[in-house]
Every structure is written in structure tokens, then in C-alpha cells.
PDB file of C-alpha atoms in Angstrom:
ATOM      1  CA  MET A   1     -27.455 -74.084 -40.578  1.00 94.00           C
ATOM      2  CA  ASN A   2     -29.281 -74.772 -43.998  1.00 96.00           C
ATOM      3  CA  LEU A   3     -32.340 -72.139 -44.280  1.00 97.00           C
ATOM      4  CA  ALA A   4     -34.717 -73.517 -46.877  1.00 97.00           C
ATOM      5  CA  CYS A   5     -36.251 -70.981 -49.336  1.00 98.00           C
ATOM      6  CA  GLN A   6     -37.253 -70.554 -53.029  1.00 98.00           C
ATOM      7  CA  ALA A   7     -35.749 -66.802 -53.437  1.00 98.00           C
ATOM      8  CA  VAL A   8     -33.416 -64.183 -51.177  1.00 98.00           C
ATOM      9  CA  LEU A   9     -34.147 -60.720 -50.687  1.00 98.00           C
ATOM     10  CA  PHE A  10     -31.578 -58.418 -49.933  1.00 98.00           C
ATOM     11  CA  ASP A  11     -31.333 -54.961 -48.641  1.00 97.00           C
ATOM     12  CA  MET A  12     -28.529 -52.976 -50.144  1.00 96.00           C
ATOM     13  CA  ASP A  13     -26.269 -50.856 -47.615  1.00 92.00           C
ATOM     14  CA  GLY A  14     -24.426 -52.704 -44.752  1.00 93.00           C
ATOM     15  CA  VAL A  15     -25.813 -55.935 -46.690  1.00 97.00           C
ATOM     16  CA  LEU A  16     -24.412 -56.116 -50.293  1.00 97.00           C
ATOM     17  CA  THR A  17     -22.254 -52.512 -49.966  1.00 96.00           C
ATOM     18  CA  ASP A  18     -20.384 -50.943 -47.305  1.00 93.00           C
ATOM     19  CA  SER A  19     -21.353 -47.417 -47.685  1.00 86.00           C
ATOM     20  CA  THR A  20     -21.694 -46.564 -44.105  1.00 82.00           C
ATOM     21  CA  VAL A  21     -18.652 -44.109 -43.849  1.00 83.00           C
ATOM     22  CA  ALA A  22     -20.244 -42.179 -46.930  1.00 84.00           C
ATOM     23  CA  ALA A  23     -23.341 -41.931 -45.967  1.00 84.00           C
ATOM     24  CA  GLU A  24     -22.561 -40.562 -42.441  1.00 87.00           C
ATOM     25  CA  HIS A  25     -20.292 -38.087 -44.210  1.00 88.00           C
ATOM     26  CA  ALA A  26     -23.041 -37.260 -46.552  1.00 90.00           C
ATOM     27  CA  TRP A  27     -25.715 -36.690 -43.859  1.00 91.00           C
ATOM     28  CA  THR A  28     -23.497 -34.671 -41.805  1.00 94.00           C
ATOM     29  CA  GLN A  29     -22.646 -32.280 -44.724  1.00 95.00           C
ATOM     30  CA  TRP A  30     -26.367 -32.108 -45.018  1.00 95.00           C
ATOM     31  CA  ALA A  31     -27.245 -31.237 -41.568  1.00 95.00           C
ATOM     32  CA  HIS A  32     -24.496 -28.785 -41.401  1.00 96.00           C
ATOM     33  CA  GLU A  33     -26.039 -26.771 -44.508  1.00 96.00           C
ATOM     34  CA  TYR A  34     -29.619 -27.049 -42.753  1.00 96.00           C
ATOM     35  CA  ASP A  35     -28.616 -26.018 -39.269  1.00 95.00           C
ATOM     36  CA  VAL A  36     -29.555 -29.371 -37.971  1.00 94.00           C
ATOM     37  CA  ASP A  37     -27.602 -31.286 -34.927  1.00 95.00           C
ATOM     38  CA  PRO A  38     -25.511 -34.191 -36.950  1.00 94.00           C
ATOM     39  CA  GLU A  39     -25.346 -36.114 -34.133  1.00 93.00           C
ATOM     40  CA  GLN A  40     -29.487 -36.419 -34.005  1.00 92.00           C
ATOM     41  CA  VAL A  41     -29.561 -36.868 -37.592  1.00 93.00           C
ATOM     42  CA  LEU A  42     -27.212 -39.674 -37.952  1.00 91.00           C
ATOM     43  CA  ARG A  43     -29.123 -41.486 -34.837  1.00 85.00           C
ATOM     44  CA  GLY A  44     -31.417 -44.150 -36.374  1.00 73.00           C
ATOM     45  CA  LEU A  45     -30.509 -42.905 -39.892  1.00 75.00           C
ATOM     46  CA  HIS A  46     -29.762 -46.535 -41.515  1.00 74.00           C
ATOM     47  CA  GLY A  47     -32.328 -48.417 -43.276  1.00 73.00           C
ATOM     48  CA  ARG A  48     -34.940 -45.680 -43.141  1.00 83.00           C
ATOM     49  CA  ARG A  49     -35.477 -43.434 -46.554  1.00 86.00           C
ATOM     50  CA  ALA A  50     -33.871 -40.193 -47.090  1.00 89.00           C
ATOM     51  CA  THR A  51     -37.180 -38.784 -47.774  1.00 92.00           C
ATOM     52  CA  ASP A  52     -38.490 -39.762 -44.196  1.00 91.00           C
ATOM     53  CA  THR A  53     -35.191 -38.460 -42.346  1.00 93.00           C
ATOM     54  CA  VAL A  54     -35.470 -35.354 -44.305  1.00 95.00           C
ATOM     55  CA  ARG A  55     -39.080 -34.770 -43.273  1.00 94.00           C
ATOM     56  CA  MET A  56     -38.135 -35.281 -39.499  1.00 94.00           C
ATOM     57  CA  TYR A  57     -35.934 -31.982 -39.433  1.00 95.00           C
ATOM     58  CA  VAL A  58     -36.875 -29.446 -42.153  1.00 95.00           C
ATOM     59  CA  PRO A  59     -40.324 -27.565 -42.717  1.00 95.00           C
ATOM     60  CA  ASP A  60     -42.599 -28.790 -45.584  1.00 95.00           C
ATOM     61  CA  SER A  61     -42.120 -25.939 -47.459  1.00 96.00           C
ATOM     62  CA  VAL A  62     -38.358 -26.851 -47.849  1.00 95.00           C
ATOM     63  CA  HIS A  63     -38.725 -30.693 -48.137  1.00 96.00           C
ATOM     64  CA  ALA A  64     -38.515 -30.960 -51.665  1.00 96.00           C
ATOM     65  CA  GLU A  65     -35.193 -29.145 -52.128  1.00 96.00           C
ATOM     66  CA  ALA A  66     -33.519 -30.419 -48.791  1.00 96.00           C
ATOM     67  CA  LEU A  67     -33.893 -34.376 -50.570  1.00 94.00           C
ATOM     68  CA  ARG A  68     -32.695 -33.339 -53.441  1.00 94.00           C
ATOM     69  CA  ARG A  69     -29.699 -31.677 -51.817  1.00 96.00           C
ATOM     70  CA  ILE A  70     -29.167 -34.984 -49.712  1.00 93.00           C
ATOM     71  CA  ASN A  71     -29.313 -37.192 -52.910  1.00 91.00           C
ATOM     72  CA  ALA A  72     -26.814 -35.469 -54.577  1.00 94.00           C
ATOM     73  CA  ILE A  73     -24.220 -35.253 -51.792  1.00 93.00           C
ATOM     74  CA  GLU A  74     -24.534 -39.013 -51.475  1.00 88.00           C
ATOM     75  CA  VAL A  75     -24.915 -39.809 -55.149  1.00 90.00           C
ATOM     76  CA  ALA A  76     -21.463 -37.619 -56.074  1.00 89.00           C
ATOM     77  CA  ASP A  77     -19.751 -39.790 -53.213  1.00 83.00           C
ATOM     78  CA  ALA A  78     -20.928 -43.267 -54.267  1.00 80.00           C
ATOM     79  CA  GLY A  79     -17.681 -43.896 -55.550  1.00 79.00           C
ATOM     80  CA  SER A  80     -16.421 -44.697 -52.322  1.00 84.00           C
ATOM     81  CA  THR A  81     -18.768 -47.574 -52.122  1.00 90.00           C
ATOM     82  CA  THR A  82     -16.910 -51.043 -51.164  1.00 93.00           C
ATOM     83  CA  ALA A  83     -18.703 -54.367 -51.646  1.00 94.00           C
ATOM     84  CA  ILE A  84     -19.598 -56.575 -48.492  1.00 97.00           C
ATOM     85  CA  PRO A  85     -17.080 -59.152 -48.706  1.00 97.00           C
ATOM     86  CA  GLY A  86     -18.525 -62.471 -50.060  1.00 98.00           C
ATOM     87  CA  ALA A  87     -21.845 -60.353 -51.622  1.00 97.00           C
ATOM     88  CA  ARG A  88     -20.976 -60.491 -55.544  1.00 96.00           C
ATOM     89  CA  GLU A  89     -20.065 -64.368 -55.023  1.00 97.00           C
ATOM     90  CA  LEU A  90     -23.408 -65.089 -53.310  1.00 97.00           C
ATOM     91  CA  VAL A  91     -25.495 -62.963 -55.658  1.00 97.00           C
ATOM     92  CA  ASP A  92     -23.320 -64.345 -58.707  1.00 96.00           C
ATOM     93  CA  SER A  93     -24.473 -68.089 -57.303  1.00 97.00           C
ATOM     94  CA  LEU A  94     -28.024 -67.149 -57.372  1.00 97.00           C
ATOM     95  CA  PRO A  95     -30.394 -68.516 -60.268  1.00 95.00           C
ATOM     96  CA  GLY A  96     -32.419 -65.205 -61.120  1.00 94.00           C
ATOM     97  CA  ASN A  97     -34.465 -65.867 -57.551  1.00 97.00           C
ATOM     98  CA  TRP A  98     -33.589 -62.798 -56.029  1.00 98.00           C
ATOM     99  CA  ALA A  99     -34.547 -59.120 -55.195  1.00 98.00           C
ATOM    100  CA  LEU A 100     -33.433 -55.961 -53.919  1.00 98.00           C
ATOM    101  CA  VAL A 101     -35.287 -54.207 -51.218  1.00 98.00           C
ATOM    102  CA  THR A 102     -33.439 -50.712 -50.401  1.00 94.00           C
ATOM    103  CA  SER A 103     -34.372 -47.603 -48.933  1.00 90.00           C
ATOM    104  CA  ALA A 104     -31.932 -45.649 -51.292  1.00 89.00           C
ATOM    105  CA  PRO A 105     -33.668 -43.769 -54.276  1.00 89.00           C
ATOM    106  CA  PRO A 106     -32.877 -45.178 -57.987  1.00 91.00           C
ATOM    107  CA  GLU A 107     -29.984 -43.404 -58.894  1.00 91.00           C
ATOM    108  CA  LEU A 108     -28.124 -43.786 -55.633  1.00 90.00           C
ATOM    109  CA  LEU A 109     -28.919 -47.619 -55.746  1.00 93.00           C
ATOM    110  CA  THR A 110     -27.526 -47.780 -59.224  1.00 94.00           C
ATOM    111  CA  VAL A 111     -24.389 -46.146 -58.687  1.00 91.00           C
ATOM    112  CA  ARG A 112     -23.720 -47.744 -55.674  1.00 92.00           C
ATOM    113  CA  LEU A 113     -24.177 -51.240 -57.238  1.00 95.00           C
ATOM    114  CA  ALA A 114     -22.074 -50.112 -60.213  1.00 93.00           C
ATOM    115  CA  ALA A 115     -19.163 -49.374 -58.085  1.00 91.00           C
ATOM    116  CA  VAL A 116     -18.715 -52.653 -56.495  1.00 93.00           C
ATOM    117  CA  GLY A 117     -19.824 -54.520 -59.744  1.00 94.00           C
ATOM    118  CA  ILE A 118     -22.895 -56.289 -58.395  1.00 95.00           C
ATOM    119  CA  PRO A 119     -25.666 -56.313 -61.266  1.00 94.00           C
ATOM    120  CA  LEU A 120     -28.894 -54.868 -60.654  1.00 95.00           C
ATOM    121  CA  PRO A 121     -31.484 -58.137 -60.294  1.00 96.00           C
ATOM    122  CA  SER A 122     -34.685 -58.181 -62.274  1.00 95.00           C
ATOM    123  CA  VAL A 123     -36.682 -57.417 -59.217  1.00 98.00           C
ATOM    124  CA  VAL A 124     -35.706 -54.000 -57.604  1.00 98.00           C
ATOM    125  CA  ILE A 125     -37.913 -52.083 -55.110  1.00 98.00           C
ATOM    126  CA  ASN A 126     -36.325 -48.955 -53.971  1.00 94.00           C
ATOM    127  CA  GLY A 127     -37.361 -46.204 -51.614  1.00 90.00           C
ATOM    128  CA  ASP A 128     -39.353 -43.903 -54.102  1.00 90.00           C
ATOM    129  CA  GLU A 129     -41.542 -46.965 -54.761  1.00 93.00           C
ATOM    130  CA  VAL A 130     -43.201 -47.761 -51.764  1.00 94.00           C
ATOM    131  CA  THR A 131     -45.703 -45.678 -49.817  1.00 93.00           C
ATOM    132  CA  ARG A 132     -44.019 -46.528 -46.430  1.00 93.00           C
ATOM    133  CA  GLY A 133     -40.642 -47.270 -45.896  1.00 91.00           C
ATOM    134  CA  LYS A 134     -38.957 -49.647 -43.147  1.00 94.00           C
ATOM    135  CA  PRO A 135     -39.569 -50.883 -40.757  1.00 95.00           C
ATOM    136  CA  ASP A 136     -42.754 -51.297 -42.597  1.00 96.00           C
ATOM    137  CA  PRO A 137     -43.091 -54.533 -44.351  1.00 98.00           C
ATOM    138  CA  GLU A 138     -44.482 -53.351 -47.551  1.00 97.00           C
ATOM    139  CA  GLY A 139     -40.826 -53.159 -49.642  1.00 97.00           C
ATOM    140  CA  TYR A 140     -40.567 -56.935 -48.851  1.00 98.00           C
ATOM    141  CA  LEU A 141     -43.774 -58.103 -49.518  1.00 98.00           C
ATOM    142  CA  ARG A 142     -44.030 -56.385 -53.192  1.00 98.00           C
ATOM    143  CA  ALA A 143     -40.879 -58.020 -53.733  1.00 98.00           C
ATOM    144  CA  ALA A 144     -42.017 -61.616 -52.849  1.00 98.00           C
ATOM    145  CA  GLU A 145     -45.136 -60.738 -54.980  1.00 98.00           C
ATOM    146  CA  LYS A 146     -42.779 -59.801 -57.832  1.00 98.00           C
ATOM    147  CA  LEU A 147     -40.663 -62.835 -57.806  1.00 98.00           C
ATOM    148  CA  GLY A 148     -44.001 -64.946 -57.612  1.00 98.00           C
ATOM    149  CA  VAL A 149     -42.859 -66.724 -54.360  1.00 98.00           C
ATOM    150  CA  PRO A 150     -44.612 -66.409 -50.940  1.00 98.00           C
ATOM    151  CA  ILE A 151     -42.896 -64.317 -48.397  1.00 98.00           C
ATOM    152  CA  GLY A 152     -42.720 -67.111 -46.256  1.00 98.00           C
ATOM    153  CA  GLU A 153     -40.384 -68.996 -48.644  1.00 98.00           C
ATOM    154  CA  CYS A 154     -37.942 -66.029 -48.823  1.00 98.00           C
ATOM    155  CA  VAL A 155     -34.894 -65.351 -46.943  1.00 98.00           C
ATOM    156  CA  VAL A 156     -33.902 -61.557 -45.878  1.00 98.00           C
ATOM    157  CA  PHE A 157     -30.865 -60.178 -45.230  1.00 98.00           C
ATOM    158  CA  GLU A 158     -30.694 -56.954 -43.433  1.00 97.00           C
ATOM    159  CA  ASP A 159     -28.183 -55.273 -41.244  1.00 95.00           C
ATOM    160  CA  SER A 160     -30.443 -52.180 -39.582  1.00 92.00           C
ATOM    161  CA  GLY A 161     -32.983 -52.425 -36.949  1.00 93.00           C
ATOM    162  CA  ASN A 162     -35.198 -50.889 -39.349  1.00 93.00           C
ATOM    163  CA  GLY A 163     -34.581 -53.514 -42.017  1.00 95.00           C
ATOM    164  CA  VAL A 164     -34.743 -56.353 -39.584  1.00 97.00           C
ATOM    165  CA  ALA A 165     -37.958 -54.999 -38.462  1.00 97.00           C
ATOM    166  CA  ALA A 166     -39.305 -54.857 -41.831  1.00 97.00           C
ATOM    167  CA  GLY A 167     -38.420 -58.406 -42.747  1.00 98.00           C
ATOM    168  CA  LEU A 168     -39.900 -59.846 -39.560  1.00 98.00           C
ATOM    169  CA  ALA A 169     -42.661 -57.844 -40.014  1.00 98.00           C
ATOM    170  CA  ALA A 170     -43.345 -59.491 -43.648  1.00 98.00           C
ATOM    171  CA  GLU A 171     -42.994 -62.765 -41.660  1.00 98.00           C
ATOM    172  CA  ALA A 172     -40.197 -63.825 -44.057  1.00 98.00           C
ATOM    173  CA  GLY A 173     -39.204 -67.567 -43.855  1.00 98.00           C
ATOM    174  CA  THR A 174     -35.688 -66.054 -41.937  1.00 97.00           C
ATOM    175  CA  VAL A 175     -34.595 -62.873 -41.181  1.00 98.00           C
ATOM    176  CA  VAL A 176     -30.344 -62.715 -41.467  1.00 98.00           C
ATOM    177  CA  GLY A 177     -28.822 -60.204 -39.739  1.00 98.00           C
ATOM    178  CA  VAL A 178     -25.271 -59.044 -41.433  1.00 97.00           C
ATOM    179  CA  GLY A 179     -22.636 -57.561 -39.445  1.00 96.00           C
ATOM    180  CA  GLU A 180     -21.808 -57.067 -35.847  1.00 94.00           C
ATOM    181  CA  GLY A 181     -24.346 -54.176 -35.493  1.00 92.00           C
ATOM    182  CA  ALA A 182     -27.156 -56.675 -36.259  1.00 96.00           C
ATOM    183  CA  LEU A 183     -26.763 -58.122 -32.707  1.00 96.00           C
ATOM    184  CA  GLU A 184     -28.646 -55.589 -31.618  1.00 95.00           C
ATOM    185  CA  THR A 185     -31.293 -56.215 -33.522  1.00 96.00           C
ATOM    186  CA  PRO A 186     -34.056 -59.260 -33.174  1.00 96.00           C
ATOM    187  CA  ALA A 187     -32.773 -60.884 -36.045  1.00 97.00           C
ATOM    188  CA  PRO A 188     -32.800 -64.680 -34.973  1.00 97.00           C
ATOM    189  CA  VAL A 189     -29.880 -65.425 -37.153  1.00 97.00           C
ATOM    190  CA  VAL A 190     -26.558 -62.904 -37.300  1.00 98.00           C
ATOM    191  CA  VAL A 191     -23.689 -63.415 -39.724  1.00 98.00           C
ATOM    192  CA  ARG A 192     -20.262 -61.306 -39.974  1.00 96.00           C
ATOM    193  CA  ASP A 193     -20.677 -61.247 -43.686  1.00 97.00           C
ATOM    194  CA  LEU A 194     -21.794 -62.936 -46.675  1.00 98.00           C
ATOM    195  CA  ARG A 195     -18.775 -65.076 -47.053  1.00 97.00           C
ATOM    196  CA  SER A 196     -20.670 -67.066 -44.506  1.00 97.00           C
ATOM    197  CA  ALA A 197     -23.654 -68.022 -46.789  1.00 98.00           C
ATOM    198  CA  ARG A 198     -23.823 -69.742 -49.825  1.00 97.00           C
ATOM    199  CA  TRP A 199     -26.812 -71.071 -52.001  1.00 98.00           C
ATOM    200  CA  THR A 200     -27.516 -74.755 -52.025  1.00 97.00           C
ATOM    201  CA  GLY A 201     -29.989 -75.279 -55.096  1.00 96.00           C
ATOM    202  CA  GLY A 202     -32.658 -75.505 -52.517  1.00 96.00           C
ATOM    203  CA  GLY A 203     -32.049 -72.500 -49.701  1.00 98.00           C
ATOM    204  CA  VAL A 204     -28.957 -70.983 -48.040  1.00 98.00           C
ATOM    205  CA  GLU A 205     -26.699 -72.666 -45.742  1.00 97.00           C
ATOM    206  CA  VAL A 206     -24.926 -70.390 -43.389  1.00 97.00           C
ATOM    207  CA  SER A 207     -21.710 -71.156 -41.051  1.00 95.00           C
ATOM    208  CA  GLY A 208     -19.786 -69.215 -38.624  1.00 94.00           C
ATOM    209  CA  GLU A 209     -23.125 -67.559 -36.952  1.00 93.00           C
ATOM    210  CA  LEU A 210     -22.717 -64.786 -34.464  1.00 94.00           C
ATOM    211  CA  ARG A 211     -26.349 -65.912 -33.355  1.00 90.00           C
ATOM    212  CA  ARG A 212     -28.321 -69.044 -33.695  1.00 92.00           C
ATOM    213  CA  PRO A 213     -31.910 -69.387 -32.931  1.00 89.00           C
ATOM    214  CA  SER A 214     -32.243 -69.899 -29.402  1.00 76.00           C
TER     215      SER A 214
END
């Protein structure tokens, strides 16, 4: 399947990097420290900004402290992050026409990408730079604008329900889900990992799809 586009917009966790285990361990520790049910915290966690998750479980008076704490726990364990298969090869093949749109804060995204050897692109929209996190489309719209490419000429790679919803709401040209978990989202195309995607010069070619448009 050939997906014509001018630019590619990536989420980070679950798309370029595999930090699921580390993130869940970090949030479980945080939940115990703040006397919150870990299972409740982990439900719907992925694809959401830490500040938004923290706000759901602690009063405003301790929000800033609790946010600093989860960021510190996650950064300390960033070395356990691994690359999604095919991620480095795909971004290395792109001619500078890609951006990162992540719910992670600046320090965390930097150390996770460094851990897997993926360079920062020229355009990065992190969780601290948007007023509304995913599933709001703000991050993807801002990334396309900074790249100077219409959002309808961009392919978005996402893995979570919140992220896929953001890409669809932004009206990206195509939203590609990554990983079997993305089969539970409305992503019209789903691939197992980024070994199934390659840059052709005029777009992204995907193969071995777990889901194709009906």
C-alpha cells in the first residue's frame, strides 16, 4: 500500500521507542507514593500527558510536586528504553521531512531517544508546548504548520487510542496504527512495527498490514 505524503509525523512511545514496561513501572511506583490505585492510573495512561494524568488523581495543591516526581522517576529509568523495530531505519531514510509529536516532556523525550540512538528532528512538539494534549489535534496541527506542509499531506504514526484520535481529528492524510494494540483504535491502517514501512521518495509504502482500509 502506497501512502502519498510530503511529511511524516511520529508519536514517540510505542511508535519509535518501546518504553511501555518502564512507564508502567514508573507510574505504579508513583501511584503507591501518592496512595492512588495503580490499576486505575494505568488505565488510559498511554498517549496522555503526565500533567493531565497527575491532575486526575491529586489535588491542585500538590500537582506541581507530583508532576515533578513522576518526571524524575521516568527520566531515571529511561535507559531501559528500546527502539521499535525498524524505527531508526525509517527515520534515517527520511529527507528531514518528519516531526515528533509526543505527550512526553522535553527532558524525558530527549533521554529516551538518546537511549535508542534516534536523533531529534528539526520539529518537535512536546507535551509542555501544547495547551491541550492528545486526543486533541493541537500537537499534530502545530507540527505540520512548523514543517510548512498541509496536515492533509502528512502521514501520522500512532499507537494509542488518544494518539490515533488526535491524528484523525487533525485530518491527517492517513493515520497508521503501530502494534497489535492499535487494532483496538480506529486507525484505518495498522502495522506490526516500523519494519513494515519505508520511504519511497513520494510517500510511505507499508506492507504486511494487520488492518487495511475497508
